Amino acid sequence: MKLYKLMIVFLPLMLIAISCGGDSSQESGDAATSGEKTEELRDKNIEIAAEQTKNRFPCDTIALRQYVLDTYDAGTSLLMTEPEYTYSLPRAAVVYYKEQSEQYVFALLTTSKAGERIVEPKNITGFSSSYINLDSTKLGTALMFLVLFKCDGESFSEVWRSEVPIHGGFRKITIKTWKPKNIKYIELNYEDGIISGHRNYNFFMVDGLMKPPHLMETYIALVHKRIMADVNNDKYPDYYEFRFIDSTRYIRILDSIPFYWSQDRKLYITKTNSRWFRKY
């Protein structure tokens, strides 16, 4: 009878232990082979897209995806935007731009941090992925870059690349004009569930298209706000950073602090407090 009771107690524990061990080995195996499997899948998807697309043109997004797959390190891929509506399809995160009869493409690429598993693009797009900044150990750490490509006939050449200082939550890419100085810039819009809002990483062509851009961040959330401005009338964009009173009864703006770009220090600084500075 005692033996029977012991079997009832220990048998479920043994099954749980075996089950956990199996999952662990399977996860390890998946991580070890994820790179090869991901590359094969991406190559197959590009092949299918090329077969199904009737209206092709030089340097289209299919050609760009293939170029990235063939040229860059394993795990590097072209990101897709978050669908606008429930039944919308995601689009390639690119902006085509013409200057002096030359065709250029702004593209958002992602790769994985060295030594970690290859990141799946679906895990860094949209609201739910914005929490990946808290813990990305299981899904890998995504490194994102805005890249400017020049269209060279049937191929591409990289003009410059600029890192985007965030790991998830991507939504869309847009080209805009900063009206005070008539400067073009690329806006990368990201969801941010941690602050209950969104962030924009803005890349300004302050020295023209062919030079690396100037990065400035803006954001709007429940108790966070930073808006674009022209504080000191130079070619660099500036911003106002807001401070809030956040009590159990109300939320109210307390103050707005102007920050401007210091070319000497390569930082955003303010006259309000000499110890306050921002990288972008």
CSV table of C-alpha atoms in Angstrom, one decimal:
chain,number,residue,atom,x,y,z
A,1,MET,CA,0.0,0.0,0.0
A,2,LYS,CA,2.8,2.4,0.9
A,3,LEU,CA,4.6,1.5,-2.3
A,4,TYR,CA,1.4,2.3,-4.2
A,5,LYS,CA,1.1,5.7,-2.5
A,6,LEU,CA,4.8,6.5,-3.3
A,7,MET,CA,4.3,5.7,-6.9
A,8,ILE,CA,1.3,8.0,-7.0
A,9,VAL,CA,3.4,10.9,-5.6
A,10,PHE,CA,6.6,10.4,-7.6
A,11,LEU,CA,5.3,9.3,-11.0
A,12,PRO,CA,3.9,12.7,-11.9
A,13,LEU,CA,7.1,14.4,-10.7
A,14,MET,CA,9.1,12.1,-13.0
A,15,LEU,CA,6.9,12.9,-15.9
A,16,ILE,CA,7.3,16.7,-15.3
A,17,ALA,CA,11.1,16.3,-15.1
A,18,ILE,CA,11.2,14.4,-18.4
A,19,SER,CA,9.0,16.8,-20.1
A,20,CYS,CA,11.0,19.8,-18.9
A,21,GLY,CA,14.2,18.1,-20.0
A,22,GLY,CA,12.8,17.5,-23.5
A,23,ASP,CA,11.7,21.1,-23.9
A,24,SER,CA,15.1,22.3,-22.9
A,25,SER,CA,17.0,20.2,-25.4
A,26,GLN,CA,14.5,21.1,-28.1
A,27,GLU,CA,14.9,24.8,-27.4
A,28,SER,CA,18.7,24.5,-27.5
A,29,GLY,CA,18.5,22.7,-30.8
A,30,ASP,CA,16.2,25.3,-32.2
A,31,ALA,CA,18.6,28.1,-31.2
A,32,ALA,CA,21.6,26.3,-32.7
A,33,THR,CA,19.9,25.8,-36.1
A,34,SER,CA,17.7,28.9,-36.2
A,35,GLY,CA,20.1,30.8,-38.3
A,36,GLU,CA,20.3,28.3,-41.1
A,37,LYS,CA,16.5,27.6,-41.1
A,38,THR,CA,15.7,31.3,-41.1
A,39,GLU,CA,18.0,32.0,-44.1
A,40,GLU,CA,16.4,29.1,-46.0
A,41,LEU,CA,12.9,30.4,-45.3
A,42,ARG,CA,13.7,33.9,-46.2
A,43,ASP,CA,15.3,32.8,-49.5
A,44,LYS,CA,12.2,30.7,-50.3
A,45,ASN,CA,9.9,33.6,-49.5
A,46,ILE,CA,11.8,35.9,-51.8
A,47,GLU,CA,11.6,33.3,-54.5
A,48,ILE,CA,7.9,33.0,-54.2
A,49,ALA,CA,7.4,36.7,-54.1
A,50,ALA,CA,9.4,37.1,-57.3
A,51,GLU,CA,7.3,34.5,-59.1
A,52,GLN,CA,4.0,36.0,-58.0
A,53,THR,CA,4.8,39.7,-58.6
A,54,LYS,CA,3.9,40.7,-62.2
A,55,ASN,CA,5.1,44.3,-62.2
A,56,ARG,CA,8.8,44.3,-61.4
A,57,PHE,CA,11.1,47.2,-61.7
A,58,PRO,CA,14.9,47.8,-61.1
A,59,CYS,CA,15.8,48.1,-57.4
A,60,ASP,CA,12.3,47.1,-56.2
A,61,THR,CA,11.8,45.7,-52.7
A,62,ILE,CA,12.1,42.1,-53.9
A,63,ALA,CA,15.5,42.9,-55.4
A,64,LEU,CA,16.5,44.7,-52.2
A,65,ARG,CA,15.5,41.8,-50.0
A,66,GLN,CA,17.6,39.5,-52.1
A,67,TYR,CA,20.5,41.9,-52.0
A,68,VAL,CA,20.4,42.1,-48.2
A,69,LEU,CA,20.2,38.3,-47.9
A,70,ASP,CA,23.2,37.8,-50.3
A,71,THR,CA,25.4,40.7,-49.1
A,72,TYR,CA,25.0,41.1,-45.3
A,73,ASP,CA,25.7,38.9,-42.4
A,74,ALA,CA,23.4,35.9,-41.6
A,75,GLY,CA,20.3,37.0,-39.8
A,76,THR,CA,20.2,40.5,-41.4
A,77,SER,CA,16.8,41.3,-43.0
A,78,LEU,CA,14.6,44.1,-44.3
A,79,LEU,CA,11.9,45.0,-41.8
A,80,MET,CA,8.2,45.1,-42.6
A,81,THR,CA,5.9,47.8,-41.3
A,82,GLU,CA,3.1,47.1,-38.9
A,83,PRO,CA,-0.3,46.6,-40.7
A,84,GLU,CA,-2.5,49.7,-40.4
A,85,TYR,CA,-5.7,47.7,-40.1
A,86,THR,CA,-6.7,44.2,-39.1
A,87,TYR,CA,-6.7,42.8,-42.7
A,88,SER,CA,-4.0,45.1,-44.1
A,89,LEU,CA,-0.8,43.5,-45.3
A,90,PRO,CA,2.6,44.6,-43.9
A,91,ARG,CA,4.8,46.5,-46.3
A,92,ALA,CA,8.6,46.7,-46.7
A,93,ALA,CA,10.1,49.4,-44.4
A,94,VAL,CA,11.5,51.4,-47.3
A,95,VAL,CA,11.1,54.9,-48.8
A,96,TYR,CA,12.1,55.5,-52.4
A,97,TYR,CA,13.6,58.9,-53.1
A,98,LYS,CA,14.9,60.6,-56.3
A,99,GLU,CA,17.5,63.4,-56.3
A,100,GLN,CA,19.3,64.7,-59.4
A,101,SER,CA,17.9,61.9,-61.5
A,102,GLU,CA,19.4,59.3,-59.2
A,103,GLN,CA,17.2,56.7,-57.4
A,104,TYR,CA,17.8,56.1,-53.7
A,105,VAL,CA,16.2,53.8,-51.1
A,106,PHE,CA,16.0,54.4,-47.4
A,107,ALA,CA,15.6,51.0,-45.7
A,108,LEU,CA,15.3,49.8,-42.2
A,109,LEU,CA,17.4,46.7,-41.6
A,110,THR,CA,17.7,44.5,-38.6
A,111,THR,CA,20.3,42.0,-37.4
A,112,SER,CA,20.9,40.1,-34.3
A,113,LYS,CA,23.3,40.7,-31.5
A,114,ALA,CA,26.4,38.6,-31.8
A,115,GLY,CA,26.2,35.3,-29.9
A,116,GLU,CA,22.4,35.4,-29.5
A,117,ARG,CA,19.7,33.6,-31.5
A,118,ILE,CA,18.6,35.2,-34.7
A,119,VAL,CA,15.7,37.6,-34.2
A,120,GLU,CA,12.5,37.0,-36.1
A,121,PRO,CA,11.2,40.3,-37.6
A,122,LYS,CA,7.7,39.6,-36.4
A,123,ASN,CA,9.0,39.8,-32.8
A,124,ILE,CA,10.2,43.4,-33.1
A,125,THR,CA,7.2,44.9,-34.9
A,126,GLY,CA,4.1,46.3,-33.3
A,127,PHE,CA,2.9,47.2,-29.8
A,128,SER,CA,3.5,43.9,-28.0
A,129,SER,CA,7.1,43.8,-29.2
A,130,SER,CA,7.8,47.1,-27.5
A,131,TYR,CA,8.2,45.2,-24.2
A,132,ILE,CA,11.2,43.3,-25.7
A,133,ASN,CA,13.4,46.0,-24.2
A,134,LEU,CA,12.7,44.6,-20.8
A,135,ASP,CA,13.9,41.1,-21.5
A,136,SER,CA,15.1,39.9,-24.9
A,137,THR,CA,17.1,36.9,-23.8
A,138,LYS,CA,14.8,34.3,-25.3
A,139,LEU,CA,13.9,36.1,-28.5
A,140,GLY,CA,17.3,37.6,-29.1
A,141,THR,CA,18.4,41.2,-29.2
A,142,ALA,CA,17.6,43.1,-32.4
A,143,LEU,CA,19.9,45.8,-33.7
A,144,MET,CA,18.3,48.1,-36.2
A,145,PHE,CA,19.9,50.4,-38.8
A,146,LEU,CA,18.6,53.0,-41.2
A,147,VAL,CA,20.5,52.5,-44.4
A,148,LEU,CA,20.6,54.6,-47.5
A,149,PHE,CA,21.1,52.6,-50.7
A,150,LYS,CA,21.8,54.0,-54.1
A,151,CYS,CA,20.2,52.1,-57.0
A,152,ASP,CA,23.0,51.0,-59.4
A,153,GLY,CA,21.1,49.6,-62.4
A,154,GLU,CA,20.0,46.1,-61.2
A,155,SER,CA,21.9,46.3,-57.9
A,156,PHE,CA,22.5,48.5,-54.9
A,157,SER,CA,25.4,50.2,-53.1
A,158,GLU,CA,25.3,51.4,-49.5
A,159,VAL,CA,25.8,55.1,-49.1
A,160,TRP,CA,25.6,55.2,-45.2
A,161,ARG,CA,24.0,53.5,-42.3
A,162,SER,CA,22.9,54.9,-38.9
A,163,GLU,CA,22.0,52.9,-35.8
A,164,VAL,CA,18.5,53.2,-34.3
A,165,PRO,CA,18.8,53.1,-30.5
A,166,ILE,CA,15.8,50.8,-29.8
A,167,HIS,CA,15.2,47.0,-30.0
A,168,GLY,CA,11.4,46.6,-30.7
A,169,GLY,CA,8.0,48.2,-31.3
A,170,PHE,CA,8.6,49.3,-34.9
A,171,ARG,CA,5.5,50.6,-36.7
A,172,LYS,CA,6.3,52.6,-39.8
A,173,ILE,CA,8.8,54.7,-41.8
A,174,THR,CA,8.0,58.1,-43.4
A,175,ILE,CA,9.9,60.9,-45.2
A,176,LYS,CA,9.1,64.4,-44.0
A,177,THR,CA,10.3,68.0,-44.3
A,178,TRP,CA,11.4,70.1,-41.3
A,179,LYS,CA,9.8,73.3,-42.5
A,180,PRO,CA,11.8,75.9,-40.5
A,181,LYS,CA,15.0,75.0,-42.5
A,182,ASN,CA,13.4,73.0,-45.3
A,183,ILE,CA,15.4,69.9,-44.4
A,184,LYS,CA,14.3,66.4,-45.3
A,185,TYR,CA,14.3,63.8,-42.6
A,186,ILE,CA,13.2,60.2,-42.1
A,187,GLU,CA,10.8,59.5,-39.3
A,188,LEU,CA,10.9,56.0,-37.7
A,189,ASN,CA,7.8,55.5,-35.6
A,190,TYR,CA,7.8,53.0,-32.7
A,191,GLU,CA,5.2,51.9,-30.3
A,192,ASP,CA,6.2,52.0,-26.6
A,193,GLY,CA,4.0,50.2,-24.2
A,194,ILE,CA,6.3,50.9,-21.2
A,195,ILE,CA,5.6,54.6,-21.3
A,196,SER,CA,2.1,54.2,-22.8
A,197,GLY,CA,2.8,56.1,-26.0
A,198,HIS,CA,5.1,56.2,-29.0
A,199,ARG,CA,8.6,57.3,-29.9
A,200,ASN,CA,9.9,58.8,-33.2
A,201,TYR,CA,13.5,58.5,-34.2
A,202,ASN,CA,14.1,61.3,-36.7
A,203,PHE,CA,17.1,61.3,-39.0
A,204,PHE,CA,17.8,64.7,-40.5
A,205,MET,CA,19.8,65.3,-43.7
A,206,VAL,CA,21.5,68.4,-42.3
A,207,ASP,CA,24.5,68.0,-44.5
A,208,GLY,CA,22.8,66.7,-47.6
A,209,LEU,CA,21.7,63.3,-48.7
A,210,MET,CA,25.1,61.7,-49.1
A,211,LYS,CA,26.4,62.5,-45.5
A,212,PRO,CA,25.3,60.5,-42.4
A,213,PRO,CA,22.2,62.0,-40.9
A,214,HIS,CA,21.7,63.7,-37.6
A,215,LEU,CA,19.5,61.8,-35.1
A,216,MET,CA,17.0,63.4,-32.8
A,217,GLU,CA,14.3,61.6,-30.7
A,218,THR,CA,10.8,62.9,-30.0
A,219,TYR,CA,8.0,61.1,-28.0
A,220,ILE,CA,4.5,61.5,-26.7
A,221,ALA,CA,3.0,59.4,-23.9
A,222,LEU,CA,0.8,59.7,-20.8
A,223,VAL,CA,3.4,61.6,-18.7
A,224,HIS,CA,6.2,62.0,-21.2
A,225,LYS,CA,6.4,64.5,-24.0
A,226,ARG,CA,9.2,65.9,-26.3
A,227,ILE,CA,8.3,67.9,-29.3
A,228,MET,CA,10.4,69.2,-32.2
A,229,ALA,CA,11.4,72.9,-32.2
A,230,ASP,CA,13.9,75.5,-33.5
A,231,VAL,CA,15.5,76.8,-30.3
A,232,ASN,CA,18.7,78.6,-31.5
A,233,ASN,CA,18.0,79.1,-35.2
A,234,ASP,CA,20.8,76.9,-36.6
A,235,LYS,CA,20.6,74.0,-39.1
A,236,TYR,CA,20.1,71.4,-36.3
A,237,PRO,CA,16.6,70.6,-35.0
A,238,ASP,CA,15.9,71.1,-31.3
A,239,TYR,CA,13.1,70.2,-29.0
A,240,TYR,CA,11.1,71.0,-25.9
A,241,GLU,CA,11.1,68.4,-23.1
A,242,PHE,CA,8.0,68.6,-20.8
A,243,ARG,CA,7.8,67.9,-17.1
A,244,PHE,CA,4.6,66.6,-15.6
A,245,ILE,CA,2.8,66.6,-12.2
A,246,ASP,CA,1.5,63.1,-11.9
A,247,SER,CA,-0.8,62.6,-8.9
A,248,THR,CA,-3.6,60.3,-8.0
A,249,ARG,CA,-6.1,63.0,-8.9
A,250,TYR,CA,-4.7,64.6,-12.1
A,251,ILE,CA,-1.9,64.8,-14.6
A,252,ARG,CA,-0.7,68.3,-15.5
A,253,ILE,CA,2.2,69.9,-17.4
A,254,LEU,CA,4.5,71.6,-15.0
A,255,ASP,CA,7.1,73.1,-17.3
A,256,SER,CA,8.8,72.8,-20.7
A,257,ILE,CA,12.6,72.9,-21.1
A,258,PRO,CA,14.3,73.8,-24.4
A,259,PHE,CA,17.2,71.7,-25.5
A,260,TYR,CA,19.5,72.6,-28.4
A,261,TRP,CA,22.3,70.8,-30.2
A,262,SER,CA,25.9,71.7,-29.1
A,263,GLN,CA,28.2,71.2,-32.1
A,264,ASP,CA,31.2,71.4,-29.7
A,265,ARG,CA,30.0,68.8,-27.2
A,266,LYS,CA,28.0,66.7,-29.7
A,267,LEU,CA,25.1,66.6,-27.3
A,268,TYR,CA,21.7,68.2,-26.7
A,269,ILE,CA,22.1,70.7,-23.8
A,270,THR,CA,19.9,73.3,-22.1
A,271,LYS,CA,20.6,76.6,-20.3
A,272,THR,CA,18.1,75.6,-17.6
A,273,ASN,CA,20.7,73.3,-16.0
A,274,SER,CA,24.3,72.9,-17.2
A,275,ARG,CA,24.4,69.3,-15.9
A,276,TRP,CA,21.4,68.2,-18.1
A,277,PHE,CA,22.3,66.7,-21.5
A,278,ARG,CA,20.9,64.2,-24.0
A,279,LYS,CA,22.6,62.2,-26.7
A,280,TYR,CA,19.8,62.6,-29.2
